[in-house]
Amino acid sequence: MKRLLVFLLLSLAATVSFGCTGFRLIAKDGTVVTARTLEFDFDLMSEITVVPRGTYMTALTTGWQGLSWNVKYGYVGIDALGMDLLEDGLNEAGLSAGTFYFDQYAGYQELDKAQSRKTLSQYDLVGWILGNFATVEEVKEAIKQVRVYGFTVAHSEILKMPLHYAVYDTKGDCVIIEYIDGELHLHDNPIGVIANSPPFDWHIQNLSNYVNLSSANIKSSKLGQFEIKAISGGTGLLGLPGDNTSPSRFVRAAFYSNGSVRPSNSEEAVTLGWHIINALDIPEGLVINEVLGFVVTRHIAYWSSVKDLTNRIYYYRTYKDMNIRMV
């Protein structure tokens, strides 16, 4: 019954909208902290899940034996719909990984029976990464040796959830993983930010449209002989996009996470992470979508997380309960 519910809810994927934003902070003492939101049009009934070392895992496939592995690094994370669909997590080596919606662009590899034992679905990838690797470099090498296909039911394209991924480690390295037209794309991520569509390299190029932005206030400027005076502070970031589209969230997260005063330590980095999360939050009713003829107003951050990779602490909160919990 639970699996049927999963498939019914996932079948809405072609009609709902999703918004997720992630970013990285590196404190002066070297502490690495990552943070993210998870917005959805309906409640994914997410729960905290813990997977211990030694757990035997098998990839989700449609009738063939997929990739299997024994978990090398235990991990904690947040699942979806009570299933092994890990959306976000942190392992005991300090590696963080998460899924982000990638509509219109995700194109996975074909499911080839001859290579089924090195194949896993898009839903398995985060668990496979967290269970097997300690660094971004390890992930970049290993992912070239496996195949990732889009899991469906009865070959329905509706259920082929489009995702891309962000992976961070304790050195501060970050890689974005995308599958487009069946090809693997790995993007080193110097600014540590991810959102949704378009592809990551488009977002990086789009930052050039905001080359004028700065944290420093502009007090006045000249228009011919006329002096234009600032009427308030914040003029350096005048033009920073404030809407909830993926490109705008990416730009906002990039400037907030890289332009804020650098935190000194773990405590300050975690606190800053939550402040930036607040700037990305979407109150109910500000994004309205129509799903199967019904008006949906609950496109909200059902949960948000801040992860201290250095000290292996997973913090999270939900839309309904702003109290911060930790694992």
Tab-separated table of C-alpha atoms in Angstrom:
chain	number	residue	atom	x	y	z
A	1	MET	CA	0.000	0.000	0.000
A	2	LYS	CA	2.805	2.403	0.889
A	3	ARG	CA	4.586	1.678	-2.407
A	4	LEU	CA	1.345	2.361	-4.309
A	5	LEU	CA	1.017	5.696	-2.500
A	6	VAL	CA	4.581	6.541	-3.493
A	7	PHE	CA	3.883	5.877	-7.154
A	8	LEU	CA	0.626	7.841	-7.088
A	9	LEU	CA	2.304	10.864	-5.537
A	10	LEU	CA	5.311	10.663	-7.811
A	11	SER	CA	2.960	10.556	-10.785
A	12	LEU	CA	2.151	14.181	-9.988
A	13	ALA	CA	5.746	15.120	-10.787
A	14	ALA	CA	4.873	16.253	-14.289
A	15	THR	CA	2.318	18.766	-13.010
A	16	VAL	CA	3.736	20.117	-9.750
A	17	SER	CA	6.527	22.599	-9.184
A	18	PHE	CA	9.566	22.194	-6.990
A	19	GLY	CA	12.097	24.625	-5.623
A	20	CYS	CA	15.258	23.809	-3.721
A	21	THR	CA	18.326	25.890	-2.979
A	22	GLY	CA	21.636	24.850	-1.422
A	23	PHE	CA	24.863	26.607	-0.468
A	24	ARG	CA	28.180	26.203	1.371
A	25	LEU	CA	29.968	28.203	4.070
A	26	ILE	CA	33.613	27.836	5.145
A	27	ALA	CA	34.565	29.333	8.521
A	28	LYS	CA	37.927	30.902	9.318
A	29	ASP	CA	38.894	27.852	11.382
A	30	GLY	CA	38.204	25.586	8.382
A	31	THR	CA	34.781	24.338	9.466
A	32	VAL	CA	32.643	23.471	6.441
A	33	VAL	CA	28.878	23.931	6.693
A	34	THR	CA	26.287	23.320	3.986
A	35	ALA	CA	22.603	24.210	4.011
A	36	ARG	CA	19.533	23.728	1.855
A	37	THR	CA	15.776	24.047	1.531
A	38	LEU	CA	13.276	21.542	0.144
A	39	GLU	CA	10.183	23.108	-1.422
A	40	PHE	CA	7.383	21.001	-2.829
A	41	ASP	CA	3.734	21.348	-3.829
A	42	PHE	CA	2.688	18.535	-1.493
A	43	ASP	CA	3.984	17.016	1.710
A	44	LEU	CA	6.517	14.258	1.033
A	45	MET	CA	6.027	12.964	4.602
A	46	SER	CA	9.783	13.062	5.033
A	47	GLU	CA	11.416	11.454	8.043
A	48	ILE	CA	14.903	11.304	9.490
A	49	THR	CA	16.578	8.051	8.518
A	50	VAL	CA	19.780	6.475	9.832
A	51	VAL	CA	21.669	3.841	7.825
A	52	PRO	CA	24.436	2.072	9.786
A	53	ARG	CA	27.717	0.723	8.485
A	54	GLY	CA	27.448	-2.756	6.990
A	55	THR	CA	23.878	-2.386	5.704
A	56	TYR	CA	23.336	-4.285	2.454
A	57	MET	CA	21.766	-2.114	-0.250
A	58	THR	CA	20.406	-2.965	-3.691
A	59	ALA	CA	19.515	-0.408	-6.339
A	60	LEU	CA	15.917	0.120	-7.395
A	61	THR	CA	15.424	-1.512	-10.796
A	62	THR	CA	12.554	-2.822	-12.909
A	63	GLY	CA	13.042	-6.566	-12.843
A	64	TRP	CA	16.808	-6.846	-13.283
A	65	GLN	CA	19.510	-7.162	-10.647
A	66	GLY	CA	20.916	-3.688	-10.124
A	67	LEU	CA	24.052	-2.478	-8.380
A	68	SER	CA	24.429	-3.706	-4.804
A	69	TRP	CA	26.826	-2.679	-2.053
A	70	ASN	CA	27.549	-2.903	1.656
A	71	VAL	CA	27.495	0.494	3.340
A	72	LYS	CA	31.064	1.530	4.205
A	73	TYR	CA	30.175	4.819	5.896
A	74	GLY	CA	27.077	5.125	8.042
A	75	TYR	CA	24.900	8.115	7.305
A	76	VAL	CA	21.903	10.141	8.431
A	77	GLY	CA	19.490	11.921	6.159
A	78	ILE	CA	15.939	12.823	5.218
A	79	ASP	CA	13.847	10.476	3.087
A	80	ALA	CA	10.649	10.851	1.088
A	81	LEU	CA	7.324	9.075	1.509
A	82	GLY	CA	8.761	6.657	4.056
A	83	MET	CA	10.766	4.898	1.337
A	84	ASP	CA	14.473	4.545	0.593
A	85	LEU	CA	14.320	7.724	-1.488
A	86	LEU	CA	16.991	9.778	0.230
A	87	GLU	CA	16.720	13.477	-0.560
A	88	ASP	CA	19.568	14.724	1.580
A	89	GLY	CA	22.178	13.342	3.954
A	90	LEU	CA	25.532	13.428	5.734
A	91	ASN	CA	27.844	10.476	6.345
A	92	GLU	CA	30.328	9.738	9.112
A	93	ALA	CA	33.247	10.852	6.903
A	94	GLY	CA	31.705	14.321	6.600
A	95	LEU	CA	30.468	13.897	3.020
A	96	SER	CA	27.174	15.612	2.205
A	97	ALA	CA	24.902	14.859	-0.757
A	98	GLY	CA	21.447	15.948	-1.854
A	99	THR	CA	18.935	15.873	-4.697
A	100	PHE	CA	17.567	18.984	-6.410
A	101	TYR	CA	14.773	19.085	-8.975
A	102	PHE	CA	16.038	19.440	-12.571
A	103	ASP	CA	12.958	19.798	-14.751
A	104	GLN	CA	13.193	19.857	-18.589
A	105	TYR	CA	16.893	19.015	-18.620
A	106	ALA	CA	17.519	15.731	-16.796
A	107	GLY	CA	18.131	12.903	-19.252
A	108	TYR	CA	19.426	9.708	-17.690
A	109	GLN	CA	21.315	6.803	-19.215
A	110	GLU	CA	19.510	3.905	-20.861
A	111	LEU	CA	18.789	0.796	-18.817
A	112	ASP	CA	21.062	-1.823	-20.397
A	113	LYS	CA	20.520	-5.400	-19.193
A	114	ALA	CA	24.126	-6.316	-19.973
A	115	GLN	CA	25.297	-3.605	-17.553
A	116	SER	CA	22.519	-3.939	-14.984
A	117	ARG	CA	24.840	-4.928	-12.120
A	118	LYS	CA	26.572	-1.565	-12.266
A	119	THR	CA	23.317	0.352	-12.692
A	120	LEU	CA	21.298	2.316	-10.149
A	121	SER	CA	18.323	4.650	-10.359
A	122	GLN	CA	18.232	8.396	-9.862
A	123	TYR	CA	16.617	7.758	-6.461
A	124	ASP	CA	19.498	5.535	-5.290
A	125	LEU	CA	22.335	7.901	-6.097
A	126	VAL	CA	22.470	9.897	-2.843
A	127	GLY	CA	22.446	6.752	-0.693
A	128	TRP	CA	25.112	5.127	-2.858
A	129	ILE	CA	27.349	8.204	-2.613
A	130	LEU	CA	26.969	8.588	1.148
A	131	GLY	CA	27.396	4.885	1.825
A	132	ASN	CA	30.612	4.470	-0.139
A	133	PHE	CA	32.732	7.618	-0.271
A	134	ALA	CA	34.512	10.166	1.911
A	135	THR	CA	35.539	12.898	-0.542
A	136	VAL	CA	34.290	14.688	-3.624
A	137	GLU	CA	37.273	13.407	-5.613
A	138	GLU	CA	36.330	9.805	-4.790
A	139	VAL	CA	32.780	10.444	-5.966
A	140	LYS	CA	33.938	12.053	-9.218
A	141	GLU	CA	36.029	9.009	-10.094
A	142	ALA	CA	33.557	6.342	-8.993
A	143	ILE	CA	30.474	7.791	-10.653
A	144	LYS	CA	32.130	7.397	-14.050
A	145	GLN	CA	32.094	3.622	-13.487
A	146	VAL	CA	28.343	3.262	-12.891
A	147	ARG	CA	25.207	3.955	-14.894
A	148	VAL	CA	22.259	6.000	-13.629
A	149	TYR	CA	18.878	5.463	-15.258
A	150	GLY	CA	15.503	7.102	-14.671
A	151	PHE	CA	13.326	4.742	-12.648
A	152	THR	CA	9.779	4.462	-13.978
A	153	VAL	CA	6.718	2.279	-13.496
A	154	ALA	CA	5.381	0.548	-16.612
A	155	HIS	CA	7.779	2.670	-18.666
A	156	SER	CA	5.842	5.809	-17.734
A	157	GLU	CA	7.819	8.977	-18.399
A	158	ILE	CA	5.682	10.717	-15.766
A	159	LEU	CA	7.472	8.856	-12.978
A	160	LYS	CA	10.970	9.582	-14.258
A	161	MET	CA	11.686	12.233	-11.620
A	162	PRO	CA	14.251	14.724	-13.030
A	163	LEU	CA	17.047	15.348	-10.534
A	164	HIS	CA	20.545	16.729	-10.286
A	165	TYR	CA	22.843	16.496	-7.285
A	166	ALA	CA	25.240	18.462	-5.088
A	167	VAL	CA	28.064	16.753	-3.170
A	168	TYR	CA	30.300	18.494	-0.604
A	169	ASP	CA	33.178	17.289	1.587
A	170	THR	CA	35.133	18.448	4.641
A	171	LYS	CA	37.775	20.138	2.481
A	172	GLY	CA	35.103	22.459	1.117
A	173	ASP	CA	35.114	20.847	-2.320
A	174	CYS	CA	31.817	20.639	-4.173
A	175	VAL	CA	30.735	18.900	-7.364
A	176	ILE	CA	27.416	19.190	-9.182
A	177	ILE	CA	26.274	15.988	-10.907
A	178	GLU	CA	23.929	16.271	-13.886
A	179	TYR	CA	22.702	13.812	-16.513
A	180	ILE	CA	21.653	15.501	-19.753
A	181	ASP	CA	20.717	13.573	-22.923
A	182	GLY	CA	22.191	10.419	-21.402
A	183	GLU	CA	25.571	12.003	-20.706
A	184	LEU	CA	27.186	12.515	-17.301
A	185	HIS	CA	28.249	16.095	-16.555
A	186	LEU	CA	30.451	16.871	-13.544
A	187	HIS	CA	30.847	20.525	-12.579
A	188	ASP	CA	33.363	21.674	-9.987
A	189	ASN	CA	31.533	24.295	-7.959
A	190	PRO	CA	33.751	27.129	-6.675
A	191	ILE	CA	30.881	29.143	-5.177
A	192	GLY	CA	29.136	26.199	-3.508
A	193	VAL	CA	25.583	27.065	-4.622
A	194	ILE	CA	22.924	24.976	-6.358
A	195	ALA	CA	19.285	25.584	-7.298
A	196	ASN	CA	17.098	23.972	-9.965
A	197	SER	CA	16.939	24.343	-13.751
A	198	PRO	CA	18.635	25.405	-16.015
A	199	PRO	CA	21.932	23.451	-15.879
A	200	PHE	CA	24.670	24.549	-13.493
A	201	ASP	CA	26.931	26.083	-16.136
A	202	TRP	CA	24.044	28.351	-17.211
A	203	HIS	CA	23.680	29.632	-13.647
A	204	ILE	CA	27.398	30.402	-13.464
A	205	GLN	CA	27.229	32.348	-16.732
A	206	ASN	CA	24.146	34.191	-15.497
A	207	LEU	CA	26.158	35.650	-12.601
A	208	SER	CA	27.818	37.889	-15.194
A	209	ASN	CA	24.543	39.814	-15.367
A	210	TYR	CA	25.139	40.910	-11.775
A	211	VAL	CA	28.784	41.939	-12.023
A	212	ASN	CA	27.865	45.371	-10.640
A	213	LEU	CA	26.614	44.034	-7.300
A	214	SER	CA	28.656	44.588	-4.153
A	215	SER	CA	28.155	44.579	-0.397
A	216	ALA	CA	29.601	48.109	-0.260
A	217	ASN	CA	27.055	50.928	-0.204
A	218	ILE	CA	27.048	53.496	-3.002
A	219	LYS	CA	26.386	56.858	-1.352
A	220	SER	CA	25.911	58.938	-4.480
A	221	SER	CA	26.522	59.155	-8.206
A	222	LYS	CA	26.540	61.856	-10.871
A	223	LEU	CA	24.030	62.206	-13.684
A	224	GLY	CA	25.597	65.030	-15.669
A	225	GLN	CA	25.833	67.852	-13.145
A	226	PHE	CA	23.086	66.371	-10.975
A	227	GLU	CA	24.084	64.414	-7.875
A	228	ILE	CA	21.933	61.385	-7.108
A	229	LYS	CA	22.042	60.626	-3.389
A	230	ALA	CA	21.225	57.293	-1.818
A	231	ILE	CA	18.140	57.358	0.387
A	232	SER	CA	19.092	54.291	2.444
A	233	GLY	CA	21.701	51.636	2.955
A	234	GLY	CA	21.905	48.506	0.826
A	235	THR	CA	22.561	50.304	-2.447
A	236	GLY	CA	25.475	48.025	-3.317
A	237	LEU	CA	23.079	45.117	-3.844
A	238	LEU	CA	20.424	47.157	-5.631
A	239	GLY	CA	19.139	44.841	-8.352
A	240	LEU	CA	19.693	41.586	-6.454
A	241	PRO	CA	16.727	39.444	-7.566
A	242	GLY	CA	14.182	38.741	-4.856
A	243	ASP	CA	11.690	36.481	-6.633
A	244	ASN	CA	11.372	32.734	-6.117
A	245	THR	CA	12.480	31.448	-9.526
A	246	SER	CA	15.444	29.106	-9.663
A	247	PRO	CA	17.814	31.591	-11.399
A	248	SER	CA	16.973	34.303	-8.871
A	249	ARG	CA	17.367	32.005	-5.870
A	250	PHE	CA	20.749	30.899	-7.207
A	251	VAL	CA	21.977	34.492	-7.531
A	252	ARG	CA	20.630	35.453	-4.106
A	253	ALA	CA	22.200	32.431	-2.413
A	254	ALA	CA	25.510	33.061	-4.197
A	255	PHE	CA	25.782	36.647	-2.954
A	256	TYR	CA	24.487	35.915	0.544
A	257	SER	CA	26.742	32.922	1.187
A	258	ASN	CA	29.868	34.418	-0.376
A	259	GLY	CA	29.324	38.067	0.552
A	260	SER	CA	28.433	37.770	4.236
A	261	VAL	CA	31.080	38.325	6.916
A	262	ARG	CA	33.029	35.084	7.108
A	263	PRO	CA	32.142	33.159	10.275
A	264	SER	CA	34.940	32.375	12.723
A	265	ASN	CA	33.893	28.876	13.740
A	266	SER	CA	31.271	26.154	13.566
A	267	GLU	CA	28.739	27.903	15.779
A	268	GLU	CA	28.868	31.112	13.745
A	269	ALA	CA	28.748	29.219	10.437
A	270	VAL	CA	25.660	27.249	11.461
A	271	THR	CA	23.951	30.436	12.666
A	272	LEU	CA	24.775	32.202	9.395
A	273	GLY	CA	23.434	29.210	7.492
A	274	TRP	CA	20.045	29.584	9.151
A	275	HIS	CA	19.985	33.330	8.497
A	276	ILE	CA	20.556	32.722	4.783
A	277	ILE	CA	17.913	29.973	4.794
A	278	ASN	CA	15.502	32.577	6.178
A	279	ALA	CA	16.235	34.821	3.179
A	280	LEU	CA	15.321	31.958	0.830
A	281	ASP	CA	12.151	30.857	2.624
A	282	ILE	CA	8.839	30.864	0.721
A	283	PRO	CA	5.721	31.566	2.827
A	284	GLU	CA	2.584	29.674	1.866
A	285	GLY	CA	0.611	31.306	-0.924
A	286	LEU	CA	3.452	33.134	-2.675
A	287	VAL	CA	3.838	30.359	-5.263
A	288	ILE	CA	0.520	29.051	-6.580
A	289	ASN	CA	0.353	26.089	-8.916
A	290	GLU	CA	-2.474	24.129	-10.522
A	291	VAL	CA	-2.279	20.361	-10.081
A	292	LEU	CA	-4.819	18.183	-11.886
A	293	GLY	CA	-7.319	21.033	-11.850
A	294	PHE	CA	-6.796	21.933	-8.196
A	295	VAL	CA	-5.167	25.159	-7.028
A	296	VAL	CA	-2.188	24.391	-4.785
A	297	THR	CA	-0.912	27.123	-2.491
A	298	ARG	CA	1.382	25.025	-0.313
A	299	HIS	CA	4.572	25.374	-2.351
A	300	ILE	CA	6.650	25.788	0.791
A	301	ALA	CA	9.917	24.638	2.327
A	302	TYR	CA	8.548	21.577	4.096
A	303	TRP	CA	11.960	21.203	5.699
A	304	SER	CA	15.369	22.858	5.681
A	305	SER	CA	18.712	21.526	6.870
A	306	VAL	CA	22.099	22.860	7.920
A	307	LYS	CA	24.959	20.346	8.036
A	308	ASP	CA	28.216	20.782	9.924
A	309	LEU	CA	30.450	18.539	7.831
A	310	THR	CA	33.507	19.042	10.017
A	311	ASN	CA	31.794	18.011	13.256
A	312	ARG	CA	29.308	15.593	11.638
A	313	ILE	CA	26.152	17.285	12.938
A	314	TYR	CA	22.897	17.330	10.986
A	315	TYR	CA	20.509	20.169	11.907
A	316	TYR	CA	16.992	20.447	10.513
A	317	ARG	CA	13.654	22.178	10.999
A	318	THR	CA	10.253	22.040	9.327
A	319	TYR	CA	7.814	24.632	8.020
A	320	LYS	CA	5.383	23.984	10.873
A	321	ASP	CA	8.005	23.781	13.614
A	322	MET	CA	10.837	26.305	13.456
A	323	ASN	CA	12.623	24.741	16.420
A	324	ILE	CA	15.980	23.425	15.239
A	325	ARG	CA	16.731	19.766	15.899
A	326	MET	CA	20.047	17.989	15.526
A	327	VAL	CA	21.313	14.462	14.912
